[in-house]
Amino acid sequence: MVNLASPRLGTVAVRASDEFFAAKERMLADSEPVFIADKYDDHGKWMDGWESRRRRDGGEDWCLIRLGVAGMIHGVDIDTRHFTGNYPPAASIEACAGEAEPGPDAVWTRIVAPTALGPGARHFVAVAEQGPWNWVRVTMHPDGGIARLRLYGQPVRDWSTAKPDEEVELSALRNGGRVVAYNNAHYGNVWALLTEGRGRDMGDGWETRRRREPGNDWLIVALGTPGVITRIEVDTAHFKGNFPDRCSLQAALVKDGLPDSAVVTQAMFWPGLVDERKLRADSIHGFDGADIAALGPVSHVKLNIHPDGGVSRLRIFGRPAG
């Protein structure tokens, strides 16, 4: 599942009732929270997360978040790491859907009931009311600090709005693309492969360990919707001494409801989409036209790298099959 609260998807903390000690934006950072013992600012101890001042009025603090892409939320992680004497005793989360910022009359659905929190710990909570949602409000009862908030789920796009013959990035996270499986992801962040823009550095992509045995490494992507592939980009940005020597791609139209474990097994026998091609360091490699086999509509694509290495972005464009 994807962290829908990630800024790399366009998610932003819109406003908060109070952020005196630590800015609300830090709560959404993709990095792990850190503690710097001797770091202070004009408001006191610097903390890596969102932290409000001590309440004396019996109220509670909240933060309004706009998701960069609407999605189904299956579970959350409320992380209080490094907040030991200043964590909230409890927190709850509500969600709603709509284009405009929710006003006083907005109808909110509670997706996480008030949940007891502890100091310096991660709190995982399953979500029953899954959405899709694009607005979230987290409330601390009554105040305190949250290091990180993760909202795990799956982006949802309304494909009925797609125009006939429109070329769409079918593999993009924001369009519902997802990583189904991979044989190795020792370094980096495998989900970054399907995000926008070029990688920031070598850690912003998929990189496997050095292979010391025969074979090759691979990764399988489920497209946001089945489509006819028109062009593909394999970007090795920042991978200079560790880019794959070659790559190839396979694809297939997978039956709805097939478990991911079965997809992995079937993928060994999928037909070729792009034959084995040489790759270069720190470069965008484009494949289109005769490079791509005419397989008709496909729902899943397997990227093979030979023998190992790192890929920053994989972009699969095509026309939705309807």
PDB file of C-alpha atoms in Angstrom:
ATOM      1  CA  MET A   1       0.000   0.000   0.000  1.00  0.00           C
ATOM      2  CA  VAL A   2       1.005   3.619  -0.591  1.00  0.00           C
ATOM      3  CA  ASN A   3       1.386   6.357   2.018  1.00  0.00           C
ATOM      4  CA  LEU A   4      -1.310   8.759   0.792  1.00  0.00           C
ATOM      5  CA  ALA A   5      -0.039  11.390   3.245  1.00  0.00           C
ATOM      6  CA  SER A   6       3.285  11.654   1.405  1.00  0.00           C
ATOM      7  CA  PRO A   7       4.192  15.112   0.063  1.00  0.00           C
ATOM      8  CA  ARG A   8       5.566  13.402  -3.067  1.00  0.00           C
ATOM      9  CA  LEU A   9       1.917  12.744  -3.988  1.00  0.00           C
ATOM     10  CA  GLY A  10       1.075  16.417  -3.464  1.00  0.00           C
ATOM     11  CA  THR A  11      -0.378  16.047   0.039  1.00  0.00           C
ATOM     12  CA  VAL A  12      -0.206  19.212   2.159  1.00  0.00           C
ATOM     13  CA  ALA A  13      -1.038  20.216   5.723  1.00  0.00           C
ATOM     14  CA  VAL A  14      -3.450  23.091   5.049  1.00  0.00           C
ATOM     15  CA  ARG A  15      -3.983  24.548   8.515  1.00  0.00           C
ATOM     16  CA  ALA A  16      -3.783  23.660  12.198  1.00  0.00           C
ATOM     17  CA  SER A  17      -5.350  24.978  15.369  1.00  0.00           C
ATOM     18  CA  ASP A  18      -1.871  25.482  16.825  1.00  0.00           C
ATOM     19  CA  GLU A  19       1.728  24.711  15.778  1.00  0.00           C
ATOM     20  CA  PHE A  20       3.632  26.803  18.293  1.00  0.00           C
ATOM     21  CA  PHE A  21       6.491  24.370  18.953  1.00  0.00           C
ATOM     22  CA  ALA A  22       6.767  22.476  15.654  1.00  0.00           C
ATOM     23  CA  ALA A  23       5.329  23.081  12.174  1.00  0.00           C
ATOM     24  CA  LYS A  24       2.505  20.879  10.928  1.00  0.00           C
ATOM     25  CA  GLU A  25       4.337  20.167   7.642  1.00  0.00           C
ATOM     26  CA  ARG A  26       6.999  18.139   9.461  1.00  0.00           C
ATOM     27  CA  MET A  27       4.379  15.560  10.436  1.00  0.00           C
ATOM     28  CA  LEU A  28       4.023  14.538   6.756  1.00  0.00           C
ATOM     29  CA  ALA A  29       7.731  14.277   5.904  1.00  0.00           C
ATOM     30  CA  ASP A  30       8.757  11.091   4.084  1.00  0.00           C
ATOM     31  CA  SER A  31      11.944  10.791   6.145  1.00  0.00           C
ATOM     32  CA  GLU A  32      12.105   9.006   9.480  1.00  0.00           C
ATOM     33  CA  PRO A  33      11.799  11.377  12.481  1.00  0.00           C
ATOM     34  CA  VAL A  34      15.028  12.420  14.173  1.00  0.00           C
ATOM     35  CA  PHE A  35      15.945  13.843  17.566  1.00  0.00           C
ATOM     36  CA  ILE A  36      18.662  16.501  17.836  1.00  0.00           C
ATOM     37  CA  ALA A  37      19.440  16.909  21.514  1.00  0.00           C
ATOM     38  CA  ASP A  38      20.933  20.397  21.447  1.00  0.00           C
ATOM     39  CA  LYS A  39      18.712  22.012  18.797  1.00  0.00           C
ATOM     40  CA  TYR A  40      16.464  24.857  19.975  1.00  0.00           C
ATOM     41  CA  ASP A  41      14.670  27.734  18.248  1.00  0.00           C
ATOM     42  CA  ASP A  42      12.815  30.871  19.362  1.00  0.00           C
ATOM     43  CA  HIS A  43       9.892  28.787  20.618  1.00  0.00           C
ATOM     44  CA  GLY A  44      11.878  26.226  22.586  1.00  0.00           C
ATOM     45  CA  LYS A  45      13.041  22.682  21.857  1.00  0.00           C
ATOM     46  CA  TRP A  46      13.082  21.877  18.126  1.00  0.00           C
ATOM     47  CA  MET A  47      11.071  18.731  17.414  1.00  0.00           C
ATOM     48  CA  ASP A  48      10.745  16.775  14.203  1.00  0.00           C
ATOM     49  CA  GLY A  49       6.960  16.631  13.853  1.00  0.00           C
ATOM     50  CA  TRP A  50       3.867  18.690  14.618  1.00  0.00           C
ATOM     51  CA  GLU A  51       3.643  20.002  18.176  1.00  0.00           C
ATOM     52  CA  SER A  52       1.151  22.393  19.771  1.00  0.00           C
ATOM     53  CA  ARG A  53       1.570  24.409  22.959  1.00  0.00           C
ATOM     54  CA  ARG A  54       0.149  23.228  26.288  1.00  0.00           C
ATOM     55  CA  ARG A  55      -3.607  23.777  26.362  1.00  0.00           C
ATOM     56  CA  ARG A  56      -5.187  25.381  29.416  1.00  0.00           C
ATOM     57  CA  ASP A  57      -8.755  25.806  28.111  1.00  0.00           C
ATOM     58  CA  GLY A  58     -10.086  22.256  27.916  1.00  0.00           C
ATOM     59  CA  GLY A  59     -10.072  22.179  24.118  1.00  0.00           C
ATOM     60  CA  GLU A  60      -8.152  20.037  21.634  1.00  0.00           C
ATOM     61  CA  ASP A  61      -5.811  20.603  18.692  1.00  0.00           C
ATOM     62  CA  TRP A  62      -6.349  19.558  15.092  1.00  0.00           C
ATOM     63  CA  CYS A  63      -4.669  19.644  11.695  1.00  0.00           C
ATOM     64  CA  LEU A  64      -6.463  19.709   8.316  1.00  0.00           C
ATOM     65  CA  ILE A  65      -4.737  17.775   5.510  1.00  0.00           C
ATOM     66  CA  ARG A  66      -5.506  17.771   1.783  1.00  0.00           C
ATOM     67  CA  LEU A  67      -4.441  14.576   0.055  1.00  0.00           C
ATOM     68  CA  GLY A  68      -2.648  15.058  -3.236  1.00  0.00           C
ATOM     69  CA  VAL A  69      -4.758  12.304  -4.754  1.00  0.00           C
ATOM     70  CA  ALA A  70      -8.028  10.806  -3.526  1.00  0.00           C
ATOM     71  CA  GLY A  71      -7.683   7.298  -2.207  1.00  0.00           C
ATOM     72  CA  MET A  72      -8.972   4.411  -0.160  1.00  0.00           C
ATOM     73  CA  ILE A  73      -7.407   4.446   3.325  1.00  0.00           C
ATOM     74  CA  HIS A  74      -6.904   0.982   4.810  1.00  0.00           C
ATOM     75  CA  GLY A  75      -4.754   1.807   7.824  1.00  0.00           C
ATOM     76  CA  VAL A  76      -2.886   4.593   9.615  1.00  0.00           C
ATOM     77  CA  ASP A  77       0.310   4.973  11.609  1.00  0.00           C
ATOM     78  CA  ILE A  78       0.301   7.652  14.300  1.00  0.00           C
ATOM     79  CA  ASP A  79       3.962   7.962  15.258  1.00  0.00           C
ATOM     80  CA  THR A  80       5.051   9.661  18.489  1.00  0.00           C
ATOM     81  CA  ARG A  81       8.752   8.766  18.287  1.00  0.00           C
ATOM     82  CA  HIS A  82      10.919  11.218  20.287  1.00  0.00           C
ATOM     83  CA  PHE A  83       7.812  12.718  21.897  1.00  0.00           C
ATOM     84  CA  THR A  84       8.129  11.332  25.424  1.00  0.00           C
ATOM     85  CA  GLY A  85       6.819  13.945  27.870  1.00  0.00           C
ATOM     86  CA  ASN A  86       4.843  15.826  25.239  1.00  0.00           C
ATOM     87  CA  TYR A  87       2.897  13.187  23.275  1.00  0.00           C
ATOM     88  CA  PRO A  88      -0.921  13.374  23.032  1.00  0.00           C
ATOM     89  CA  PRO A  89      -2.771  10.968  25.360  1.00  0.00           C
ATOM     90  CA  ALA A  90      -5.085  10.148  22.426  1.00  0.00           C
ATOM     91  CA  ALA A  91      -5.790  11.017  18.800  1.00  0.00           C
ATOM     92  CA  SER A  92      -8.630  10.533  16.318  1.00  0.00           C
ATOM     93  CA  ILE A  93      -8.949  10.957  12.547  1.00  0.00           C
ATOM     94  CA  GLU A  94     -11.856  12.029  10.345  1.00  0.00           C
ATOM     95  CA  ALA A  95     -12.130  12.121   6.549  1.00  0.00           C
ATOM     96  CA  CYS A  96     -14.337  13.543   3.825  1.00  0.00           C
ATOM     97  CA  ALA A  97     -14.401  14.051   0.052  1.00  0.00           C
ATOM     98  CA  GLY A  98     -14.882  17.204  -1.997  1.00  0.00           C
ATOM     99  CA  GLU A  99     -13.200  19.676  -4.298  1.00  0.00           C
ATOM    100  CA  ALA A 100     -13.293  22.685  -1.972  1.00  0.00           C
ATOM    101  CA  GLU A 101     -11.816  22.959   1.503  1.00  0.00           C
ATOM    102  CA  PRO A 102     -14.363  21.591   4.009  1.00  0.00           C
ATOM    103  CA  GLY A 103     -16.407  24.304   5.674  1.00  0.00           C
ATOM    104  CA  PRO A 104     -18.488  24.356   8.865  1.00  0.00           C
ATOM    105  CA  ASP A 105     -21.229  22.286   7.206  1.00  0.00           C
ATOM    106  CA  ALA A 106     -18.910  19.554   5.907  1.00  0.00           C
ATOM    107  CA  VAL A 107     -19.928  15.974   6.675  1.00  0.00           C
ATOM    108  CA  TRP A 108     -16.994  14.158   8.255  1.00  0.00           C
ATOM    109  CA  THR A 109     -16.662  10.404   8.715  1.00  0.00           C
ATOM    110  CA  ARG A 110     -14.654   9.192  11.676  1.00  0.00           C
ATOM    111  CA  ILE A 111     -12.175   6.638  10.340  1.00  0.00           C
ATOM    112  CA  VAL A 112     -10.126   6.310  13.542  1.00  0.00           C
ATOM    113  CA  ALA A 113     -11.938   6.603  16.882  1.00  0.00           C
ATOM    114  CA  PRO A 114     -10.098   8.311  19.758  1.00  0.00           C
ATOM    115  CA  THR A 115      -7.159   5.988  20.282  1.00  0.00           C
ATOM    116  CA  ALA A 116      -4.841   5.919  23.276  1.00  0.00           C
ATOM    117  CA  LEU A 117      -1.250   6.837  22.399  1.00  0.00           C
ATOM    118  CA  GLY A 118       1.998   6.131  24.196  1.00  0.00           C
ATOM    119  CA  PRO A 119       5.339   7.918  24.315  1.00  0.00           C
ATOM    120  CA  GLY A 120       7.941   7.385  21.610  1.00  0.00           C
ATOM    121  CA  ALA A 121       6.027   4.719  19.698  1.00  0.00           C
ATOM    122  CA  ARG A 122       4.289   3.916  16.430  1.00  0.00           C
ATOM    123  CA  HIS A 123       0.559   3.198  16.642  1.00  0.00           C
ATOM    124  CA  PHE A 124      -0.954   1.217  13.764  1.00  0.00           C
ATOM    125  CA  VAL A 125      -4.746   1.302  13.390  1.00  0.00           C
ATOM    126  CA  ALA A 126      -6.852  -0.482  10.759  1.00  0.00           C
ATOM    127  CA  VAL A 127      -9.530   1.574   8.988  1.00  0.00           C
ATOM    128  CA  ALA A 128     -13.001   0.202   8.252  1.00  0.00           C
ATOM    129  CA  GLU A 129     -14.561   3.270   6.558  1.00  0.00           C
ATOM    130  CA  GLN A 130     -12.126   3.365   3.660  1.00  0.00           C
ATOM    131  CA  GLY A 131     -13.390   6.051   1.284  1.00  0.00           C
ATOM    132  CA  PRO A 132     -12.242   7.241  -1.179  1.00  0.00           C
ATOM    133  CA  TRP A 133     -11.293  10.440   0.633  1.00  0.00           C
ATOM    134  CA  ASN A 134      -9.226  13.497  -0.229  1.00  0.00           C
ATOM    135  CA  TRP A 135      -9.488  15.487   3.036  1.00  0.00           C
ATOM    136  CA  VAL A 136      -8.333  14.288   6.459  1.00  0.00           C
ATOM    137  CA  ARG A 137      -8.490  15.924   9.877  1.00  0.00           C
ATOM    138  CA  VAL A 138      -6.345  14.565  12.703  1.00  0.00           C
ATOM    139  CA  THR A 139      -7.205  15.658  16.239  1.00  0.00           C
ATOM    140  CA  MET A 140      -5.023  15.413  19.338  1.00  0.00           C
ATOM    141  CA  HIS A 141      -6.847  15.019  22.645  1.00  0.00           C
ATOM    142  CA  PRO A 142      -6.025  17.520  24.027  1.00  0.00           C
ATOM    143  CA  ASP A 143      -2.585  18.645  22.753  1.00  0.00           C
ATOM    144  CA  GLY A 144       1.014  17.529  22.263  1.00  0.00           C
ATOM    145  CA  GLY A 145       3.160  16.304  19.406  1.00  0.00           C
ATOM    146  CA  ILE A 146       3.001  13.750  16.578  1.00  0.00           C
ATOM    147  CA  ALA A 147       6.254  12.959  14.789  1.00  0.00           C
ATOM    148  CA  ARG A 148       4.755  11.396  11.657  1.00  0.00           C
ATOM    149  CA  LEU A 149       1.333  10.555  10.253  1.00  0.00           C
ATOM    150  CA  ARG A 150       1.083   7.846   7.587  1.00  0.00           C
ATOM    151  CA  LEU A 151      -2.156   7.076   5.762  1.00  0.00           C
ATOM    152  CA  TYR A 152      -1.766   3.741   4.007  1.00  0.00           C
ATOM    153  CA  GLY A 153      -4.040   2.936   1.101  1.00  0.00           C
ATOM    154  CA  GLN A 154      -4.508   3.036  -2.635  1.00  0.00           C
ATOM    155  CA  PRO A 155      -4.973   6.081  -4.895  1.00  0.00           C
ATOM    156  CA  VAL A 156      -8.251   6.098  -6.825  1.00  0.00           C
ATOM    157  CA  ARG A 157      -8.833   7.796 -10.177  1.00  0.00           C
ATOM    158  CA  ASP A 158     -12.190   8.192 -11.918  1.00  0.00           C
ATOM    159  CA  TRP A 159     -11.352   6.720 -15.320  1.00  0.00           C
ATOM    160  CA  SER A 160     -14.776   7.624 -16.723  1.00  0.00           C
ATOM    161  CA  THR A 161     -13.417  11.147 -17.245  1.00  0.00           C
ATOM    162  CA  ALA A 162     -10.595   9.973 -19.530  1.00  0.00           C
ATOM    163  CA  LYS A 163     -10.999  11.076 -23.142  1.00  0.00           C
ATOM    164  CA  PRO A 164     -11.013   8.497 -25.961  1.00  0.00           C
ATOM    165  CA  ASP A 165      -7.494   7.947 -27.343  1.00  0.00           C
ATOM    166  CA  GLU A 166      -6.011  10.138 -24.577  1.00  0.00           C
ATOM    167  CA  GLU A 167      -2.483   9.056 -23.666  1.00  0.00           C
ATOM    168  CA  VAL A 168      -2.193   8.653 -19.889  1.00  0.00           C
ATOM    169  CA  GLU A 169       0.620   7.616 -17.582  1.00  0.00           C
ATOM    170  CA  LEU A 170      -1.060   4.356 -16.620  1.00  0.00           C
ATOM    171  CA  SER A 171       1.646   3.362 -14.137  1.00  0.00           C
ATOM    172  CA  ALA A 172       1.662   6.609 -12.087  1.00  0.00           C
ATOM    173  CA  LEU A 173       0.847   6.316  -8.400  1.00  0.00           C
ATOM    174  CA  ARG A 174      -1.608   9.195  -8.640  1.00  0.00           C
ATOM    175  CA  ASN A 175      -3.474   7.282 -11.365  1.00  0.00           C
ATOM    176  CA  GLY A 176      -3.761   4.132  -9.255  1.00  0.00           C
ATOM    177  CA  GLY A 177      -0.597   2.353 -10.386  1.00  0.00           C
ATOM    178  CA  ARG A 178       1.050   0.201  -7.754  1.00  0.00           C
ATOM    179  CA  VAL A 179       4.027  -2.055  -7.196  1.00  0.00           C
ATOM    180  CA  VAL A 180       2.729  -5.615  -6.892  1.00  0.00           C
ATOM    181  CA  ALA A 181       5.990  -7.414  -6.087  1.00  0.00           C
ATOM    182  CA  TYR A 182       9.768  -7.346  -6.522  1.00  0.00           C
ATOM    183  CA  ASN A 183      12.541  -9.821  -5.829  1.00  0.00           C
ATOM    184  CA  ASN A 184      14.821  -7.330  -4.060  1.00  0.00           C
ATOM    185  CA  ALA A 185      14.772  -3.684  -2.953  1.00  0.00           C
ATOM    186  CA  HIS A 186      17.767  -3.438  -0.658  1.00  0.00           C
ATOM    187  CA  TYR A 187      18.270   0.298  -1.189  1.00  0.00           C
ATOM    188  CA  GLY A 188      16.045   3.320  -1.799  1.00  0.00           C
ATOM    189  CA  ASN A 189      12.270   3.479  -1.912  1.00  0.00           C
ATOM    190  CA  VAL A 190      10.619   1.170  -4.421  1.00  0.00           C
ATOM    191  CA  TRP A 191       7.401   3.244  -4.523  1.00  0.00           C
ATOM    192  CA  ALA A 192       9.377   6.279  -5.724  1.00  0.00           C
ATOM    193  CA  LEU A 193       9.659   4.471  -9.053  1.00  0.00           C
ATOM    194  CA  LEU A 194       6.055   5.471  -9.894  1.00  0.00           C
ATOM    195  CA  THR A 195       6.113   9.073  -8.633  1.00  0.00           C
ATOM    196  CA  GLU A 196       6.387  12.328 -10.579  1.00  0.00           C
ATOM    197  CA  GLY A 197       9.528  14.195 -11.616  1.00  0.00           C
ATOM    198  CA  ARG A 198      13.072  12.925 -11.825  1.00  0.00           C
ATOM    199  CA  GLY A 199      14.696  11.453  -8.731  1.00  0.00           C
ATOM    200  CA  ARG A 200      16.248  13.839  -6.217  1.00  0.00           C
ATOM    201  CA  ASP A 201      19.203  11.541  -5.520  1.00  0.00           C
ATOM    202  CA  MET A 202      20.268   7.903  -5.647  1.00  0.00           C
ATOM    203  CA  GLY A 203      17.996   7.050  -2.714  1.00  0.00           C
ATOM    204  CA  ASP A 204      14.914   8.290  -4.577  1.00  0.00           C
ATOM    205  CA  GLY A 205      14.256   5.181  -6.629  1.00  0.00           C
ATOM    206  CA  TRP A 206      14.521   1.380  -6.725  1.00  0.00           C
ATOM    207  CA  GLU A 207      17.941  -0.205  -6.235  1.00  0.00           C
ATOM    208  CA  THR A 208      18.795  -3.855  -5.660  1.00  0.00           C
ATOM    209  CA  ARG A 209      21.806  -5.336  -3.899  1.00  0.00           C
ATOM    210  CA  ARG A 210      24.820  -6.488  -5.892  1.00  0.00           C
ATOM    211  CA  ARG A 211      23.867  -9.828  -7.447  1.00  0.00           C
ATOM    212  CA  ARG A 212      26.414 -12.562  -6.728  1.00  0.00           C
ATOM    213  CA  GLU A 213      24.555 -15.422  -8.426  1.00  0.00           C
ATOM    214  CA  PRO A 214      23.124 -16.087 -11.908  1.00  0.00           C
ATOM    215  CA  GLY A 215      19.835 -14.493 -12.940  1.00  0.00           C
ATOM    216  CA  ASN A 216      18.375 -10.983 -12.855  1.00  0.00           C
ATOM    217  CA  ASP A 217      16.268  -8.718 -10.684  1.00  0.00           C
ATOM    218  CA  TRP A 218      12.653  -7.783 -11.439  1.00  0.00           C
ATOM    219  CA  LEU A 219       9.636  -5.770 -10.377  1.00  0.00           C
ATOM    220  CA  ILE A 220       5.918  -6.043 -11.298  1.00  0.00           C
ATOM    221  CA  VAL A 221       3.595  -3.020 -11.634  1.00  0.00           C
ATOM    222  CA  ALA A 222      -0.208  -3.105 -11.762  1.00  0.00           C
ATOM    223  CA  LEU A 223      -1.462  -0.281 -13.986  1.00  0.00           C
ATOM    224  CA  GLY A 224      -4.164   2.073 -12.743  1.00  0.00           C
ATOM    225  CA  THR A 225      -6.444   0.678 -15.440  1.00  0.00           C
ATOM    226  CA  PRO A 226      -5.873  -1.733 -18.347  1.00  0.00           C
ATOM    227  CA  GLY A 227      -4.627  -0.030 -21.483  1.00  0.00           C
ATOM    228  CA  VAL A 228      -2.760  -0.287 -24.753  1.00  0.00           C
ATOM    229  CA  ILE A 229       0.878   0.722 -24.178  1.00  0.00           C
ATOM    230  CA  THR A 230       2.151   3.481 -26.464  1.00  0.00           C
ATOM    231  CA  ARG A 231       5.484   4.470 -24.901  1.00  0.00           C
ATOM    232  CA  ILE A 232       7.721   3.720 -21.930  1.00  0.00           C
ATOM    233  CA  GLU A 233      10.444   5.593 -20.054  1.00  0.00           C
ATOM    234  CA  VAL A 234      13.118   3.931 -17.914  1.00  0.00           C
ATOM    235  CA  ASP A 235      15.073   6.614 -16.060  1.00  0.00           C
ATOM    236  CA  THR A 236      18.408   5.844 -14.363  1.00  0.00           C
ATOM    237  CA  ALA A 237      18.833   9.355 -12.901  1.00  0.00           C
ATOM    238  CA  HIS A 238      21.723   9.510 -10.379  1.00  0.00           C
ATOM    239  CA  PHE A 239      22.616   5.853 -10.922  1.00  0.00           C
ATOM    240  CA  LYS A 240      26.095   6.116 -12.431  1.00  0.00           C
ATOM    241  CA  GLY A 241      28.261   3.260 -11.172  1.00  0.00           C
ATOM    242  CA  ASN A 242      25.311   1.049 -10.318  1.00  0.00           C
ATOM    243  CA  PHE A 243      22.780   1.352 -13.173  1.00  0.00           C
ATOM    244  CA  PRO A 244      21.540  -1.923 -14.740  1.00  0.00           C
ATOM    245  CA  ASP A 245      23.461  -3.062 -17.792  1.00  0.00           C
ATOM    246  CA  ARG A 246      20.249  -3.925 -19.631  1.00  0.00           C
ATOM    247  CA  CYS A 247      16.488  -4.015 -19.174  1.00  0.00           C
ATOM    248  CA  SER A 248      13.514  -5.791 -20.714  1.00  0.00           C
ATOM    249  CA  LEU A 249       9.769  -5.666 -20.109  1.00  0.00           C
ATOM    250  CA  GLN A 250       6.927  -8.184 -20.185  1.00  0.00           C
ATOM    251  CA  ALA A 251       3.177  -7.585 -19.881  1.00  0.00           C
ATOM    252  CA  ALA A 252      -0.202  -9.302 -19.684  1.00  0.00           C
ATOM    253  CA  LEU A 253      -3.895  -8.719 -19.098  1.00  0.00           C
ATOM    254  CA  VAL A 254      -4.556 -10.293 -15.696  1.00  0.00           C
ATOM    255  CA  LYS A 255      -7.988 -11.472 -14.589  1.00  0.00           C
ATOM    256  CA  ASP A 256      -9.720  -9.306 -11.997  1.00  0.00           C
ATOM    257  CA  GLY A 257      -9.362 -10.573  -8.453  1.00  0.00           C
ATOM    258  CA  LEU A 258      -6.290 -12.723  -9.036  1.00  0.00           C
ATOM    259  CA  PRO A 259      -4.102 -12.688  -5.879  1.00  0.00           C
ATOM    260  CA  ASP A 260      -0.743 -10.953  -6.209  1.00  0.00           C
ATOM    261  CA  SER A 261       1.028 -14.219  -5.339  1.00  0.00           C
ATOM    262  CA  ALA A 262      -0.506 -15.848  -8.408  1.00  0.00           C
ATOM    263  CA  VAL A 263       0.423 -12.841 -10.563  1.00  0.00           C
ATOM    264  CA  VAL A 264       4.075 -13.269  -9.576  1.00  0.00           C
ATOM    265  CA  THR A 265       4.042 -16.906 -10.684  1.00  0.00           C
ATOM    266  CA  GLN A 266       2.273 -16.166 -13.983  1.00  0.00           C
ATOM    267  CA  ALA A 267       4.646 -13.291 -14.764  1.00  0.00           C
ATOM    268  CA  MET A 268       7.471 -15.725 -15.478  1.00  0.00           C
ATOM    269  CA  PHE A 269       5.631 -16.717 -18.664  1.00  0.00           C
ATOM    270  CA  TRP A 270       4.264 -13.354 -19.868  1.00  0.00           C
ATOM    271  CA  PRO A 271       5.059 -12.339 -23.441  1.00  0.00           C
ATOM    272  CA  GLY A 272       7.705  -9.734 -24.119  1.00  0.00           C
ATOM    273  CA  LEU A 273       6.681  -6.088 -24.324  1.00  0.00           C
ATOM    274  CA  VAL A 274      10.153  -4.612 -24.930  1.00  0.00           C
ATOM    275  CA  ASP A 275      13.124  -6.792 -25.857  1.00  0.00           C
ATOM    276  CA  GLU A 276      16.344  -6.607 -23.882  1.00  0.00           C
ATOM    277  CA  ARG A 277      17.975  -3.177 -24.340  1.00  0.00           C
ATOM    278  CA  LYS A 278      21.226  -1.614 -23.161  1.00  0.00           C
ATOM    279  CA  LEU A 279      20.967   1.119 -20.522  1.00  0.00           C
ATOM    280  CA  ARG A 280      23.171   4.115 -19.766  1.00  0.00           C
ATOM    281  CA  ALA A 281      24.137   5.884 -16.574  1.00  0.00           C
ATOM    282  CA  ASP A 282      21.989   8.799 -15.337  1.00  0.00           C
ATOM    283  CA  SER A 283      19.764   8.848 -18.464  1.00  0.00           C
ATOM    284  CA  ILE A 284      16.151   8.670 -19.625  1.00  0.00           C
ATOM    285  CA  HIS A 285      15.603   5.750 -22.009  1.00  0.00           C
ATOM    286  CA  GLY A 286      12.500   6.055 -24.196  1.00  0.00           C
ATOM    287  CA  PHE A 287      10.762   3.209 -25.998  1.00  0.00           C
ATOM    288  CA  ASP A 288       7.898   3.677 -28.443  1.00  0.00           C
ATOM    289  CA  GLY A 289       6.577   2.602 -31.847  1.00  0.00           C
ATOM    290  CA  ALA A 290       8.329  -0.533 -33.099  1.00  0.00           C
ATOM    291  CA  ASP A 291      10.150  -0.895 -29.753  1.00  0.00           C
ATOM    292  CA  ILE A 292       6.895  -2.016 -28.137  1.00  0.00           C
ATOM    293  CA  ALA A 293       5.212  -5.314 -29.009  1.00  0.00           C
ATOM    294  CA  ALA A 294       1.527  -5.137 -30.011  1.00  0.00           C
ATOM    295  CA  LEU A 295       0.020  -7.095 -27.126  1.00  0.00           C
ATOM    296  CA  GLY A 296      -3.319  -5.273 -26.993  1.00  0.00           C
ATOM    297  CA  PRO A 297      -4.715  -4.153 -23.624  1.00  0.00           C
ATOM    298  CA  VAL A 298      -2.585  -5.127 -20.607  1.00  0.00           C
ATOM    299  CA  SER A 299      -3.083  -4.592 -16.887  1.00  0.00           C
ATOM    300  CA  HIS A 300       0.345  -5.531 -15.493  1.00  0.00           C
ATOM    301  CA  VAL A 301       3.929  -4.890 -16.587  1.00  0.00           C
ATOM    302  CA  LYS A 302       7.101  -6.630 -15.383  1.00  0.00           C
ATOM    303  CA  LEU A 303      10.389  -4.715 -15.511  1.00  0.00           C
ATOM    304  CA  ASN A 304      13.461  -6.953 -15.664  1.00  0.00           C
ATOM    305  CA  ILE A 305      16.886  -5.450 -14.973  1.00  0.00           C
ATOM    306  CA  HIS A 306      19.967  -7.403 -16.023  1.00  0.00           C
ATOM    307  CA  PRO A 307      21.657  -8.351 -13.828  1.00  0.00           C
ATOM    308  CA  ASP A 308      20.981  -5.820 -11.032  1.00  0.00           C
ATOM    309  CA  GLY A 309      21.256  -2.119 -10.181  1.00  0.00           C
ATOM    310  CA  GLY A 310      19.109   0.963  -9.760  1.00  0.00           C
ATOM    311  CA  VAL A 311      16.243   2.616 -11.642  1.00  0.00           C
ATOM    312  CA  SER A 312      14.905   6.019 -10.579  1.00  0.00           C
ATOM    313  CA  ARG A 313      11.574   6.121 -12.471  1.00  0.00           C
ATOM    314  CA  LEU A 314       9.445   3.826 -14.634  1.00  0.00           C
ATOM    315  CA  ARG A 315       6.759   5.537 -16.717  1.00  0.00           C
ATOM    316  CA  ILE A 316       4.296   3.484 -18.757  1.00  0.00           C
ATOM    317  CA  PHE A 317       2.032   5.525 -21.037  1.00  0.00           C
ATOM    318  CA  GLY A 318      -0.949   4.255 -22.943  1.00  0.00           C
ATOM    319  CA  ARG A 319      -4.599   4.577 -23.915  1.00  0.00           C
ATOM    320  CA  PRO A 320      -7.106   3.264 -21.341  1.00  0.00           C
ATOM    321  CA  ALA A 321      -8.920   0.208 -22.679  1.00  0.00           C
ATOM    322  CA  GLY A 322     -12.272   1.326 -21.226  1.00  0.00           C
TER     323      GLY A 322
END
